[in-house]
GROMACS .gro file of C-alpha atoms in nm:
model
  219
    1UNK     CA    1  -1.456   3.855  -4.004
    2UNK     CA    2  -1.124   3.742  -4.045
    3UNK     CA    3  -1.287   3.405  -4.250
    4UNK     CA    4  -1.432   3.698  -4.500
    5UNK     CA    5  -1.079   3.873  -4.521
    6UNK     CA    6  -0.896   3.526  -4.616
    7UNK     CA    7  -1.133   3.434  -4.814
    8UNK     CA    8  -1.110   3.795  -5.026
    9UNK     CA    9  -0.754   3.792  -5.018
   10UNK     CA   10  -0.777   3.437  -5.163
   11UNK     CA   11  -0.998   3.530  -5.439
   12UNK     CA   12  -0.773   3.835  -5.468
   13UNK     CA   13  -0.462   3.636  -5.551
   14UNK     CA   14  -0.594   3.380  -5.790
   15UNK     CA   15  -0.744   3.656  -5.977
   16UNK     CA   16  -0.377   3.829  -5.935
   17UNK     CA   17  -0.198   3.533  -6.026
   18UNK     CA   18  -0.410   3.440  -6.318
   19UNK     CA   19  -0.452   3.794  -6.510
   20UNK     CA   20  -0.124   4.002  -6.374
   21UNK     CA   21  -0.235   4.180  -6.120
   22UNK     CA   22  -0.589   4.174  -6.191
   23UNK     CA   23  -0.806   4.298  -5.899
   24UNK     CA   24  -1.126   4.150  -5.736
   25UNK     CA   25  -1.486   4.305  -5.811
   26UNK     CA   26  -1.454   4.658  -5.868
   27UNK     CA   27  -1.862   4.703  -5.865
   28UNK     CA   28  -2.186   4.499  -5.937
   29UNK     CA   29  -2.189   4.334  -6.266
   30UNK     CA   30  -2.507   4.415  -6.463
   31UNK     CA   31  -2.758   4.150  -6.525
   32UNK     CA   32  -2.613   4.126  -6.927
   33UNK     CA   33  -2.288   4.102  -6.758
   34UNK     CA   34  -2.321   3.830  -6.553
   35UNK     CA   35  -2.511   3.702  -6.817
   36UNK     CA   36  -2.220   3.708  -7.023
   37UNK     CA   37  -1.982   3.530  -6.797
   38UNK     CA   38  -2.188   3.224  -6.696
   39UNK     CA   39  -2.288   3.203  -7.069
   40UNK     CA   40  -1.895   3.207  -7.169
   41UNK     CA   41  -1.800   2.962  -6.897
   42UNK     CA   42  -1.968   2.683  -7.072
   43UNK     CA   43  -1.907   2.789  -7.403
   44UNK     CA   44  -1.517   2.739  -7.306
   45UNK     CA   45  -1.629   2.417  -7.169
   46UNK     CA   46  -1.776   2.314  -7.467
   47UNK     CA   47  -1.481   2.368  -7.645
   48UNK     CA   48  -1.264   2.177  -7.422
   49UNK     CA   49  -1.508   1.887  -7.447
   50UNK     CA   50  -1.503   1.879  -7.825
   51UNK     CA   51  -1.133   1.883  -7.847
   52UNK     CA   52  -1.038   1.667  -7.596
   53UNK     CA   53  -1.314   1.389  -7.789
   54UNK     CA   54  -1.151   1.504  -8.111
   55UNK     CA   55  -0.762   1.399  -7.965
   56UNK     CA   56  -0.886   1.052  -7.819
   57UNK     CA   57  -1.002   0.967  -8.177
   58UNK     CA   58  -0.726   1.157  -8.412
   59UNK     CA   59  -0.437   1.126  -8.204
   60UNK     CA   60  -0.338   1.536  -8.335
   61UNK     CA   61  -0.181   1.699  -7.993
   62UNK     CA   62  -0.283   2.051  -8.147
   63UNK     CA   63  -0.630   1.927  -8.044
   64UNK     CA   64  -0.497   1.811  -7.642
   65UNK     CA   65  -0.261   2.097  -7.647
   66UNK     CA   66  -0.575   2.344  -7.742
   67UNK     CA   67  -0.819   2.183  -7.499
   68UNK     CA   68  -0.595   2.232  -7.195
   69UNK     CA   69  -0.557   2.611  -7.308
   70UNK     CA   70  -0.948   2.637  -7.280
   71UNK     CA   71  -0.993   2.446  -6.942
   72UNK     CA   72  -0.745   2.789  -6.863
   73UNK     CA   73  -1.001   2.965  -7.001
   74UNK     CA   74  -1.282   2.799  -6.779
   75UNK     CA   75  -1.047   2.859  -6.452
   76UNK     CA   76  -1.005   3.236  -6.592
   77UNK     CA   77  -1.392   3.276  -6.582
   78UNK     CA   78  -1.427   3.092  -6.250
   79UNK     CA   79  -1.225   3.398  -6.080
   80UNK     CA   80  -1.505   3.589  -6.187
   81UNK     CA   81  -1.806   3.369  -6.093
   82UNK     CA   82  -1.640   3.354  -5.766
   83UNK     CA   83  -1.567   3.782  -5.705
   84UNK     CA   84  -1.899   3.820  -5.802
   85UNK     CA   85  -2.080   3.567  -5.613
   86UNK     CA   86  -2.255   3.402  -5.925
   87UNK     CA   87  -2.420   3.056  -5.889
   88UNK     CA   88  -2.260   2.823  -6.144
   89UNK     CA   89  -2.466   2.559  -6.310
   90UNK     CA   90  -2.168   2.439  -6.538
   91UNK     CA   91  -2.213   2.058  -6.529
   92UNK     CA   92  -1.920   1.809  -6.477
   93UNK     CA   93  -1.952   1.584  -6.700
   94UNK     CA   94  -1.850   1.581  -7.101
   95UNK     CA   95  -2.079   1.708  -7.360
   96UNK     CA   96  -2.354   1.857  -7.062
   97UNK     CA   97  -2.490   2.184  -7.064
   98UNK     CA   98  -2.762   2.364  -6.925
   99UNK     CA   99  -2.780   2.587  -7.253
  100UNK     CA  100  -2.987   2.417  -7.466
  101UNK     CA  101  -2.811   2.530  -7.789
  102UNK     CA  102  -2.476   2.462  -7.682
  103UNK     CA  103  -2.569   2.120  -7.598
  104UNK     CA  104  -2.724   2.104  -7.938
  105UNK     CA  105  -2.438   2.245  -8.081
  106UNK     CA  106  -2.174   1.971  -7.936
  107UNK     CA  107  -2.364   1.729  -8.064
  108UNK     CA  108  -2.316   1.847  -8.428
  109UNK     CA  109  -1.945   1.943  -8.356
  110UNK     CA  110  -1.845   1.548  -8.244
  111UNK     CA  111  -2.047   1.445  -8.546
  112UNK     CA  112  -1.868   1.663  -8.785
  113UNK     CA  113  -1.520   1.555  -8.650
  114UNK     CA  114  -1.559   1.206  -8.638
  115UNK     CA  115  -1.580   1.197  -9.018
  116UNK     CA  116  -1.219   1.245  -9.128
  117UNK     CA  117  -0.907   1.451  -8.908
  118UNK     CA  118  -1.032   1.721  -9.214
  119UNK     CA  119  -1.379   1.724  -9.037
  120UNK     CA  120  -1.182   1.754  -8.667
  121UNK     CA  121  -0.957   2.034  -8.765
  122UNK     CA  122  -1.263   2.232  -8.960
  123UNK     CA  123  -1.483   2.163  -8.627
  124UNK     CA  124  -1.160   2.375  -8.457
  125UNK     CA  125  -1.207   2.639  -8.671
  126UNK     CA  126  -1.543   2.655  -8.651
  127UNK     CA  127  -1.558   2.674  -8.285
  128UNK     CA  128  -1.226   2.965  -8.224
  129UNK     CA  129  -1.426   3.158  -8.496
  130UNK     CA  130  -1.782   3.147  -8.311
  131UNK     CA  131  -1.571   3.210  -7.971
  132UNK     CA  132  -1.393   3.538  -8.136
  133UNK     CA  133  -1.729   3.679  -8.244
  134UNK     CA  134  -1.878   3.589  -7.940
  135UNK     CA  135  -1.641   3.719  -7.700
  136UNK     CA  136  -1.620   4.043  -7.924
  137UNK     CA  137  -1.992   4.074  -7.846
  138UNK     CA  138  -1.962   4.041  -7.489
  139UNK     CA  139  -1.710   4.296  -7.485
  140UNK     CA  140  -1.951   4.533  -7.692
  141UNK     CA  141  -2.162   4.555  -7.386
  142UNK     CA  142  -1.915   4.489  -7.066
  143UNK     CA  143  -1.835   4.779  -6.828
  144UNK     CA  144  -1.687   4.606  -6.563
  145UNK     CA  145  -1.269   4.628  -6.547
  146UNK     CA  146  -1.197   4.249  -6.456
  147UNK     CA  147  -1.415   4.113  -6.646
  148UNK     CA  148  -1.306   4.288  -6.974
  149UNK     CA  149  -0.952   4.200  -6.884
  150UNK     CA  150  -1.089   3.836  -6.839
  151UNK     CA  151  -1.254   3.826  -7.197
  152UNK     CA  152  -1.001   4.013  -7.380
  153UNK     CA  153  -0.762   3.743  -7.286
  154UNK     CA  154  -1.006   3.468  -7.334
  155UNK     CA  155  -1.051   3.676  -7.706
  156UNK     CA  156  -0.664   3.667  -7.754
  157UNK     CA  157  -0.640   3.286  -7.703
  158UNK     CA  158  -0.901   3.232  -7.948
  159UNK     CA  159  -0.694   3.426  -8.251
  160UNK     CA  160  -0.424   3.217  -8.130
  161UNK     CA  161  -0.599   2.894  -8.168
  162UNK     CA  162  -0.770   2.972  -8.503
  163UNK     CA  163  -0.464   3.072  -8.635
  164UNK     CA  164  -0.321   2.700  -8.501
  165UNK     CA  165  -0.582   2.486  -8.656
  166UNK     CA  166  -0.549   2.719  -8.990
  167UNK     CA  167  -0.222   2.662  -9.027
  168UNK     CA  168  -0.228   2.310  -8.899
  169UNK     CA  169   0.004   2.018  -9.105
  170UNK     CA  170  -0.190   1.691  -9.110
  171UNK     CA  171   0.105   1.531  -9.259
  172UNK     CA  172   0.237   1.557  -8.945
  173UNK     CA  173  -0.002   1.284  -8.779
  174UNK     CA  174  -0.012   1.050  -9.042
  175UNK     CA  175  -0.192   0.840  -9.313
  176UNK     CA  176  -0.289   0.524  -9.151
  177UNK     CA  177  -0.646   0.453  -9.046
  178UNK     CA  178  -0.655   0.415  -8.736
  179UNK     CA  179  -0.637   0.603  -8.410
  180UNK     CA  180  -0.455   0.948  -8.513
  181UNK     CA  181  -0.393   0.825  -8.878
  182UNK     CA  182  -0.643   0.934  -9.148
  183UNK     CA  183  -0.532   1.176  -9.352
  184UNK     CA  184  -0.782   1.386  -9.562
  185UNK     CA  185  -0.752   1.556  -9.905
  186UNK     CA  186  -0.945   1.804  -9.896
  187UNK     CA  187  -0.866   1.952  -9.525
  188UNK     CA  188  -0.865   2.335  -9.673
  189UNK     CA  189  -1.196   2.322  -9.827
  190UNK     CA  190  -1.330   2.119  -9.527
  191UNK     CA  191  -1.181   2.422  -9.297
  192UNK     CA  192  -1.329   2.685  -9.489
  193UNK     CA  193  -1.678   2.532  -9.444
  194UNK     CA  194  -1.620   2.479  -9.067
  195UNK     CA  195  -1.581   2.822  -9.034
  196UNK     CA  196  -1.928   2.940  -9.165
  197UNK     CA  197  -2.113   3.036  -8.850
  198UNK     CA  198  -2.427   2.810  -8.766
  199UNK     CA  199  -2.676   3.137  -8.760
  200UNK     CA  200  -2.970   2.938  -8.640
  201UNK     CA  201  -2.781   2.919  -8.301
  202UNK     CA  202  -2.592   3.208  -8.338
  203UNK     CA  203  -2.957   3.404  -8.310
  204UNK     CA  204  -3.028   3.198  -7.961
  205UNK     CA  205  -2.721   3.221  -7.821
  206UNK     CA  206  -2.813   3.355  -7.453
  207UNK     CA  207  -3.186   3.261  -7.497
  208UNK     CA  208  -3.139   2.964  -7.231
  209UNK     CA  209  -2.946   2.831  -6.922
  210UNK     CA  210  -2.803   3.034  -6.663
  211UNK     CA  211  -3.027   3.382  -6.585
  212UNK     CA  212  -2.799   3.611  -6.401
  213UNK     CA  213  -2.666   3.577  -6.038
  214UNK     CA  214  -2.827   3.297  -5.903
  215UNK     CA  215  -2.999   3.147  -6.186
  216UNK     CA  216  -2.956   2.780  -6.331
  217UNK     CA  217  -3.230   2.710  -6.517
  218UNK     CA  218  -3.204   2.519  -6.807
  219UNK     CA  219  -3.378   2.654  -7.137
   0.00000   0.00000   0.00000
């Protein structure tokens, strides 16, 4: 018994700490709920993967300053796995999923930023704006207290981080080459066709991976 109350009060204080006084499970999350939060764990993580690839080959901090904001993100989710006693499937390693479309998807993002810094910042916006409408969906059909709190931050963060790459300077990095030096022309243009959503995995988004509390199935 008194293993199960520190371990509570634990979970109670990281949530605490993390959201401002956030409690711990207020009831059961429904099966689209849970679905939900496994679902946006690894779409956070798949964000931090891309950007943190992105800053070893551009050199751009907005892309290292923006990929330890969404490993936040990841940790904020966590709190929730955790009340909630969800099984998490998230692999470790870079670039792995066990969603199926979001693996997919990564693969196109690295491509698509490895073309110019242009490419790399468009990628950015691509991803925040696919987060936003993502996370506004989730919301649409979430009941439970924390884990609204949880998403609306995660959903805040986002506008904050489109609204960085947007208004990103590239002059600011440089016009060499190499390593965190090519500078593109036409970054607006190149930003503006990052943001179109990719509908054809848009429409599959929660078709794979994760199935509700205890699931890890891939596809």
């Amino acid at each position: 018994n008194q293993d199960i109350m520190k371990t509570t009060l634990i979970r109670n204080f990281a949530a605490a700490a993390l959201f401002g006084g956030l409690a711990s499970t207020a009831w059961a999350l429904t099966p689209a709920e849970e679905t939900s939060v496994l679902f946006m764990k690894q779409e956070e993580k798949l964000a931090r993967d891309v950007y943190q690839l992105l800053h070893a080959q551009w050199g751009a901090k907005i892309f290292s300053n923006i990929a330890a904001s969404e490993q936040k993100h990841m940790n904020a989710v966590d709190t929730l796995i955790v009340a909630n006693g969800l099984e998490d499937a998230t692999p470790e390693a870079a670039g792995e999923f066990t969603y199926p479309e979001l693996e997919e998807l990564y693969a196109q993002l690295v491509e698509q930023g490895s073309a110019s810094l242009a490419d790399a910042l468009a990628v950015g916006v691509a991803i925040e704006t696919e987060d936003i409408a993502d996370l506004e969906d989730a919301l649409n059909v979430t009941e439970d207290a924390a884990t609204r709190r949880v998403f609306t931050n995660l959903l805040n963060g986002s506008l904050r981080h489109l609204a960085a790459f947007n208004n990103f300077d590239e002059s600011t990095v440089g016009t060499g080459t190499g390593k965190g030096g090519k500078k593109a022309a036409n970054a607006k243009a190149a930003k503006n066709k990052g943001a179109k959503k990719n509908k054809n995995n848009k429409k599959n988004r929660k078709g794979g991976g994760n199935k509700g509390k205890g699931g890890n199935g891939k596809g």
